[in-house]
């Protein structure tokens, strides 16, 4: 593979939804030439491995605002990008299985309402009316927001990929980024498996690999790659409208447009677990136990396949978006912690703004790369994490 | 009707995208059409809440076919009592072994660090009784399956694999297939003729026809068509015949028949080897991946052995390979000549076959992936759009993501992409084999949850 040029205005590392949307926004602003490199194939990373959930129910107001903007983007997506991404607003139904969880949902509900979104608190009967035949006593109550939804991730990637390419973005797949060249305290280029290229700006959108990339440029970042597993069942006729989630154990599941039940559960893996490790019996059996324990009628559904992916976690559960104050020309678009797909269209507008040197309308205490520098306790924490 | 409205299928690549209000309406329609059947009600699911089976022992043999049985005989002779798993509901006794019939071994993760019981096998017995097996050694003799074939109308009722035809024909000559056209010229075609007997009306082979097939067909007075392209099915609603064409630009003609029996290509059930992390190698002769094995059947994973068709052994040598695998597992002396292997190199006859076939006309619907209703044209469309490699084309078109996990459709898709991308099939790649091998009821897996406690976090 050879690259078209030896110098680009911006190089984006990672051709996932975050990297591609960043390149797309930059190209729309006329800020070319732009190169996106990815060591794998399209949808090889988290963008092709996630459950497709898009929610606006969060503990932090800033995340709610970003998610709300992303929902509006995804509503327009199919007609704008020419791919049916099957964004279906069936809602997100949070379940509480303890008084503590119930109290947490009430807190989240208050924040979401304050942001002007009509979320509803449900008692156990109202949850039961939406999910017929739940195990007795499994649920104490829940919260529901109708405008949350799910989408089919692959076509969203194809859509942005093709749109970015139409705008002149060069996407080099199967090209490994091997290091960042720094000269006079700023980014000067990138060494790739297809040769060294010069650039003034590098965007780190490498998902589960972004911590490694930042550290290879000498930046001390707190990103941790964590392994998560997910499964899909054989397709059936529609029986489930919302994405159902339970924050206490990170259980989530929804029914796709193809009719499959797709979902995951938090199963702790030792940090630093080798990438490429296949699915585990522990996940398959624990996930099945959680699903059948909650909703016995799912027992007859056959599991079709299970797979793994990586979250790019940060200590405060918030993404890292913006220019790194320690290295000029190094821009972060990472740390999405499993929420890259749901926040991508909105968050990457801010990444593009950071690349172009424009004002970024995000609270620096929450999203900026600088928030971890010389500080041990985060000011804001987003605890509503699933999977 | 749907074929008329949506000639290229209903998926993310086709159908309405604009205007926006129509996409919402379209979604509602699509959702009603999706899925194979309704979710069983709560009562049916409750019946499945059976306790799990657990077994621990030195050796497990997966598959009670000829190779598996031969392995068991050798193990029993050495004083072991192995466990034998087989998918069939009725399996003849296996003397000296514990037998779990109706059992599907569906997940064989890479061996753990436990030196006494490094292997864990997950599966279920019909209908939904989960089992977990821990063992020191595993002999995998999962056999093979009949591949699909691309031609116009290949999803019409009446097109079946040899295995399907055997299931429909419990005794030779009986069953619903009255006028069957058998596709293939090797062992499998011979077996199909033996079973279907007087119901066979023609034998059509992509390549040459072997003498044992010629002999059987002549005894029955059945016409033979070697080196013949299968162009399409005759008949709109079901099979009434086949349109054929002699290879090398020969004449077009038709044969009558009420069914098409695919017996041209037998491929290995190799998923358990992939899952266990065994090193796999491409064999062009059949166009499939097999585990890399020693002459005795030892794979690259210590303690994991392969025997029979699944290991790439020529069918006649299945028993010898089973015995050798068991002997190797027992670290006992190995006797007899090594089994004959399916050739590693030498072009597959199917590569040239498809090159010739696809250069010609394509009447009817050519279904590349029946589970997900992906058409041949959609795979070519993905190629035209610039998508390369099987992993990407799988995600783009959905080929190989259905119930069979790609067993049926991917071998041909691989040949097709190799032709389009002008590189060899192994360069086109292969999809990650994801567990389980067969759809496994959640109830069966749920009953095993206490078997696998959380990994210790340091």
PDB file of C-alpha atoms in Angstrom, chain B residues 295-446:
ATOM      1  CA  UNK B 295       0.923 -37.938  10.798  1.00  0.00           C
ATOM      2  CA  UNK B 296      -0.523 -39.213  14.047  1.00  0.00           C
ATOM      3  CA  UNK B 297      -3.112 -36.425  14.199  1.00  0.00           C
ATOM      4  CA  UNK B 298      -1.570 -34.189  16.880  1.00  0.00           C
ATOM      5  CA  UNK B 299      -2.508 -30.529  16.369  1.00  0.00           C
ATOM      6  CA  UNK B 300      -0.394 -27.529  17.352  1.00  0.00           C
ATOM      7  CA  UNK B 301      -2.297 -27.391  20.679  1.00  0.00           C
ATOM      8  CA  UNK B 302      -0.788 -29.955  23.077  1.00  0.00           C
ATOM      9  CA  UNK B 303      -3.446 -32.526  24.007  1.00  0.00           C
ATOM     10  CA  UNK B 304      -5.733 -31.752  21.048  1.00  0.00           C
ATOM     11  CA  UNK B 305      -5.914 -34.446  18.355  1.00  0.00           C
ATOM     12  CA  UNK B 306      -7.713 -34.579  15.037  1.00  0.00           C
ATOM     13  CA  UNK B 307      -9.089 -37.591  13.181  1.00  0.00           C
ATOM     14  CA  UNK B 308     -11.278 -38.356  10.199  1.00  0.00           C
ATOM     15  CA  UNK B 309     -12.681 -36.035   7.547  1.00  0.00           C
ATOM     16  CA  UNK B 310     -12.480 -33.040   9.880  1.00  0.00           C
ATOM     17  CA  UNK B 311      -8.739 -33.565  10.122  1.00  0.00           C
ATOM     18  CA  UNK B 312      -8.314 -33.715   6.348  1.00  0.00           C
ATOM     19  CA  UNK B 313      -8.008 -37.479   6.046  1.00  0.00           C
ATOM     20  CA  UNK B 314      -9.188 -39.212   2.899  1.00  0.00           C
ATOM     21  CA  UNK B 315     -12.511 -40.854   3.923  1.00  0.00           C
ATOM     22  CA  UNK B 316     -11.274 -44.437   3.419  1.00  0.00           C
ATOM     23  CA  UNK B 317      -8.621 -43.822   6.029  1.00  0.00           C
ATOM     24  CA  UNK B 318     -10.913 -42.441   8.724  1.00  0.00           C
ATOM     25  CA  UNK B 319     -10.553 -45.455  10.999  1.00  0.00           C
ATOM     26  CA  UNK B 320      -6.791 -45.594  10.722  1.00  0.00           C
ATOM     27  CA  UNK B 321      -6.577 -41.907  11.568  1.00  0.00           C
ATOM     28  CA  UNK B 322      -8.834 -42.394  14.600  1.00  0.00           C
ATOM     29  CA  UNK B 323      -6.657 -45.163  15.954  1.00  0.00           C
ATOM     30  CA  UNK B 324      -3.487 -43.211  15.377  1.00  0.00           C
ATOM     31  CA  UNK B 325      -4.895 -40.110  17.061  1.00  0.00           C
ATOM     32  CA  UNK B 326      -5.855 -42.174  20.109  1.00  0.00           C
ATOM     33  CA  UNK B 327      -2.470 -43.872  20.152  1.00  0.00           C
ATOM     34  CA  UNK B 328      -0.745 -40.502  19.965  1.00  0.00           C
ATOM     35  CA  UNK B 329      -2.968 -39.212  22.776  1.00  0.00           C
ATOM     36  CA  UNK B 330      -1.975 -42.197  24.906  1.00  0.00           C
ATOM     37  CA  UNK B 331       1.667 -41.799  23.907  1.00  0.00           C
ATOM     38  CA  UNK B 332       1.456 -45.440  22.816  1.00  0.00           C
ATOM     39  CA  UNK B 333       3.291 -46.968  19.878  1.00  0.00           C
ATOM     40  CA  UNK B 334       1.678 -46.173  16.547  1.00  0.00           C
ATOM     41  CA  UNK B 335       1.262 -49.010  14.089  1.00  0.00           C
ATOM     42  CA  UNK B 336       0.211 -49.250  10.475  1.00  0.00           C
ATOM     43  CA  UNK B 337       0.896 -46.935   7.578  1.00  0.00           C
ATOM     44  CA  UNK B 338       0.048 -43.241   8.036  1.00  0.00           C
ATOM     45  CA  UNK B 339      -3.373 -42.183   6.745  1.00  0.00           C
ATOM     46  CA  UNK B 340      -3.642 -40.546   3.361  1.00  0.00           C
ATOM     47  CA  UNK B 341      -4.317 -36.820   3.552  1.00  0.00           C
ATOM     48  CA  UNK B 342      -6.331 -34.582   1.308  1.00  0.00           C
ATOM     49  CA  UNK B 343      -3.747 -32.853  -0.905  1.00  0.00           C
ATOM     50  CA  UNK B 344      -2.440 -29.565   0.430  1.00  0.00           C
ATOM     51  CA  UNK B 345      -1.834 -28.129  -2.999  1.00  0.00           C
ATOM     52  CA  UNK B 346      -3.150 -28.681  -6.468  1.00  0.00           C
ATOM     53  CA  UNK B 347      -5.890 -26.377  -7.608  1.00  0.00           C
ATOM     54  CA  UNK B 348      -9.424 -27.070  -6.479  1.00  0.00           C
ATOM     55  CA  UNK B 349     -11.599 -28.047  -9.390  1.00  0.00           C
ATOM     56  CA  UNK B 350     -14.194 -25.606  -8.078  1.00  0.00           C
ATOM     57  CA  UNK B 351     -11.997 -22.562  -8.749  1.00  0.00           C
ATOM     58  CA  UNK B 352     -11.892 -23.246 -12.475  1.00  0.00           C
ATOM     59  CA  UNK B 353     -15.519 -24.306 -12.394  1.00  0.00           C
ATOM     60  CA  UNK B 354     -16.706 -20.985 -11.033  1.00  0.00           C
ATOM     61  CA  UNK B 355     -14.424 -19.003 -13.335  1.00  0.00           C
ATOM     62  CA  UNK B 356     -16.139 -20.643 -16.278  1.00  0.00           C
ATOM     63  CA  UNK B 357     -19.656 -20.609 -14.827  1.00  0.00           C
ATOM     64  CA  UNK B 358     -19.673 -16.955 -13.797  1.00  0.00           C
ATOM     65  CA  UNK B 359     -18.393 -15.780 -17.155  1.00  0.00           C
ATOM     66  CA  UNK B 360     -21.698 -16.958 -18.652  1.00  0.00           C
ATOM     67  CA  UNK B 361     -25.330 -15.917 -18.226  1.00  0.00           C
ATOM     68  CA  UNK B 362     -27.003 -16.024 -14.825  1.00  0.00           C
ATOM     69  CA  UNK B 363     -30.683 -16.765 -15.057  1.00  0.00           C
ATOM     70  CA  UNK B 364     -32.737 -16.746 -11.838  1.00  0.00           C
ATOM     71  CA  UNK B 365     -31.833 -15.905  -8.252  1.00  0.00           C
ATOM     72  CA  UNK B 366     -28.301 -16.856  -7.231  1.00  0.00           C
ATOM     73  CA  UNK B 367     -28.274 -17.093  -3.455  1.00  0.00           C
ATOM     74  CA  UNK B 368     -24.818 -16.929  -1.889  1.00  0.00           C
ATOM     75  CA  UNK B 369     -26.006 -17.139   1.726  1.00  0.00           C
ATOM     76  CA  UNK B 370     -29.412 -18.725   2.303  1.00  0.00           C
ATOM     77  CA  UNK B 371     -29.528 -17.993   6.074  1.00  0.00           C
ATOM     78  CA  UNK B 372     -29.271 -14.248   5.497  1.00  0.00           C
ATOM     79  CA  UNK B 373     -30.639 -14.163   1.958  1.00  0.00           C
ATOM     80  CA  UNK B 374     -27.518 -12.606   0.453  1.00  0.00           C
ATOM     81  CA  UNK B 375     -27.343 -12.761  -3.320  1.00  0.00           C
ATOM     82  CA  UNK B 376     -24.271 -13.354  -5.422  1.00  0.00           C
ATOM     83  CA  UNK B 377     -24.859  -9.943  -6.989  1.00  0.00           C
ATOM     84  CA  UNK B 378     -24.576  -8.285  -3.582  1.00  0.00           C
ATOM     85  CA  UNK B 379     -21.127  -9.753  -3.025  1.00  0.00           C
ATOM     86  CA  UNK B 380     -20.072  -8.429  -6.416  1.00  0.00           C
ATOM     87  CA  UNK B 381     -21.645  -5.086  -5.526  1.00  0.00           C
ATOM     88  CA  UNK B 382     -19.525  -4.930  -2.357  1.00  0.00           C
ATOM     89  CA  UNK B 383     -16.457  -5.591  -4.488  1.00  0.00           C
ATOM     90  CA  UNK B 384     -17.415  -2.832  -6.920  1.00  0.00           C
ATOM     91  CA  UNK B 385     -17.863  -0.448  -3.996  1.00  0.00           C
ATOM     92  CA  UNK B 386     -14.238  -1.103  -3.090  1.00  0.00           C
ATOM     93  CA  UNK B 387     -14.626  -3.451  -0.137  1.00  0.00           C
ATOM     94  CA  UNK B 388     -11.958  -6.148  -0.007  1.00  0.00           C
ATOM     95  CA  UNK B 389     -11.371  -9.266   2.067  1.00  0.00           C
ATOM     96  CA  UNK B 390     -13.827 -11.744   3.506  1.00  0.00           C
ATOM     97  CA  UNK B 391     -14.071 -10.039   6.921  1.00  0.00           C
ATOM     98  CA  UNK B 392     -15.145  -6.768   5.349  1.00  0.00           C
ATOM     99  CA  UNK B 393     -17.470  -8.327   2.783  1.00  0.00           C
ATOM    100  CA  UNK B 394     -19.064 -10.388   5.562  1.00  0.00           C
ATOM    101  CA  UNK B 395     -19.886  -7.222   7.490  1.00  0.00           C
ATOM    102  CA  UNK B 396     -20.944  -5.320   4.385  1.00  0.00           C
ATOM    103  CA  UNK B 397     -23.335  -7.927   3.009  1.00  0.00           C
ATOM    104  CA  UNK B 398     -24.136 -10.096   6.031  1.00  0.00           C
ATOM    105  CA  UNK B 399     -22.859 -13.211   4.242  1.00  0.00           C
ATOM    106  CA  UNK B 400     -21.966 -15.883   6.783  1.00  0.00           C
ATOM    107  CA  UNK B 401     -23.681 -14.258   9.760  1.00  0.00           C
ATOM    108  CA  UNK B 402     -26.689 -16.554   9.931  1.00  0.00           C
ATOM    109  CA  UNK B 403     -27.546 -19.746  11.767  1.00  0.00           C
ATOM    110  CA  UNK B 404     -24.841 -21.878  10.130  1.00  0.00           C
ATOM    111  CA  UNK B 405     -22.101 -19.369  11.030  1.00  0.00           C
ATOM    112  CA  UNK B 406     -20.927 -19.389   7.434  1.00  0.00           C
ATOM    113  CA  UNK B 407     -20.278 -23.101   7.074  1.00  0.00           C
ATOM    114  CA  UNK B 408     -22.580 -23.348   4.075  1.00  0.00           C
ATOM    115  CA  UNK B 409     -21.875 -20.110   2.262  1.00  0.00           C
ATOM    116  CA  UNK B 410     -18.317 -19.054   3.033  1.00  0.00           C
ATOM    117  CA  UNK B 411     -16.431 -21.753   1.098  1.00  0.00           C
ATOM    118  CA  UNK B 412     -18.004 -20.569  -2.157  1.00  0.00           C
ATOM    119  CA  UNK B 413     -17.823 -16.907  -1.157  1.00  0.00           C
ATOM    120  CA  UNK B 414     -14.110 -17.375  -0.620  1.00  0.00           C
ATOM    121  CA  UNK B 415     -13.645 -18.780  -4.129  1.00  0.00           C
ATOM    122  CA  UNK B 416     -15.764 -15.985  -5.512  1.00  0.00           C
ATOM    123  CA  UNK B 417     -13.767 -13.254  -3.785  1.00  0.00           C
ATOM    124  CA  UNK B 418     -10.507 -14.885  -4.814  1.00  0.00           C
ATOM    125  CA  UNK B 419     -11.676 -14.582  -8.408  1.00  0.00           C
ATOM    126  CA  UNK B 420     -12.863 -10.973  -7.998  1.00  0.00           C
ATOM    127  CA  UNK B 421      -9.823  -9.799  -6.052  1.00  0.00           C
ATOM    128  CA  UNK B 422      -7.436 -11.810  -8.214  1.00  0.00           C
ATOM    129  CA  UNK B 423      -5.583 -13.385  -5.308  1.00  0.00           C
ATOM    130  CA  UNK B 424      -5.550 -16.784  -3.695  1.00  0.00           C
ATOM    131  CA  UNK B 425      -8.343 -17.793  -1.281  1.00  0.00           C
ATOM    132  CA  UNK B 426      -6.053 -17.796   1.790  1.00  0.00           C
ATOM    133  CA  UNK B 427      -5.086 -14.216   0.926  1.00  0.00           C
ATOM    134  CA  UNK B 428      -8.746 -13.245   0.942  1.00  0.00           C
ATOM    135  CA  UNK B 429      -8.649 -14.419   4.553  1.00  0.00           C
ATOM    136  CA  UNK B 430     -11.192 -16.174   6.693  1.00  0.00           C
ATOM    137  CA  UNK B 431     -13.647 -15.022   9.271  1.00  0.00           C
ATOM    138  CA  UNK B 432     -12.968 -15.419  12.962  1.00  0.00           C
ATOM    139  CA  UNK B 433     -14.776 -18.550  14.086  1.00  0.00           C
ATOM    140  CA  UNK B 434     -16.919 -17.371  16.945  1.00  0.00           C
ATOM    141  CA  UNK B 435     -18.428 -19.661  19.530  1.00  0.00           C
ATOM    142  CA  UNK B 436     -20.753 -21.459  19.763  1.00  0.00           C
ATOM    143  CA  UNK B 437     -20.621 -23.792  16.754  1.00  0.00           C
ATOM    144  CA  UNK B 438     -24.367 -24.410  16.900  1.00  0.00           C
ATOM    145  CA  UNK B 439     -27.048 -22.112  18.302  1.00  0.00           C
ATOM    146  CA  UNK B 440     -27.111 -22.983  22.005  1.00  0.00           C
ATOM    147  CA  UNK B 441     -30.197 -22.315  24.147  1.00  0.00           C
ATOM    148  CA  UNK B 442     -29.657 -19.660  26.805  1.00  0.00           C
ATOM    149  CA  UNK B 443     -31.272 -22.033  29.341  1.00  0.00           C
ATOM    150  CA  UNK B 444     -28.542 -24.625  28.730  1.00  0.00           C
ATOM    151  CA  UNK B 445     -25.753 -22.090  29.186  1.00  0.00           C
ATOM    152  CA  UNK B 446     -27.469 -20.524  32.205  1.00  0.00           C
TER     153      UNK B 446
END
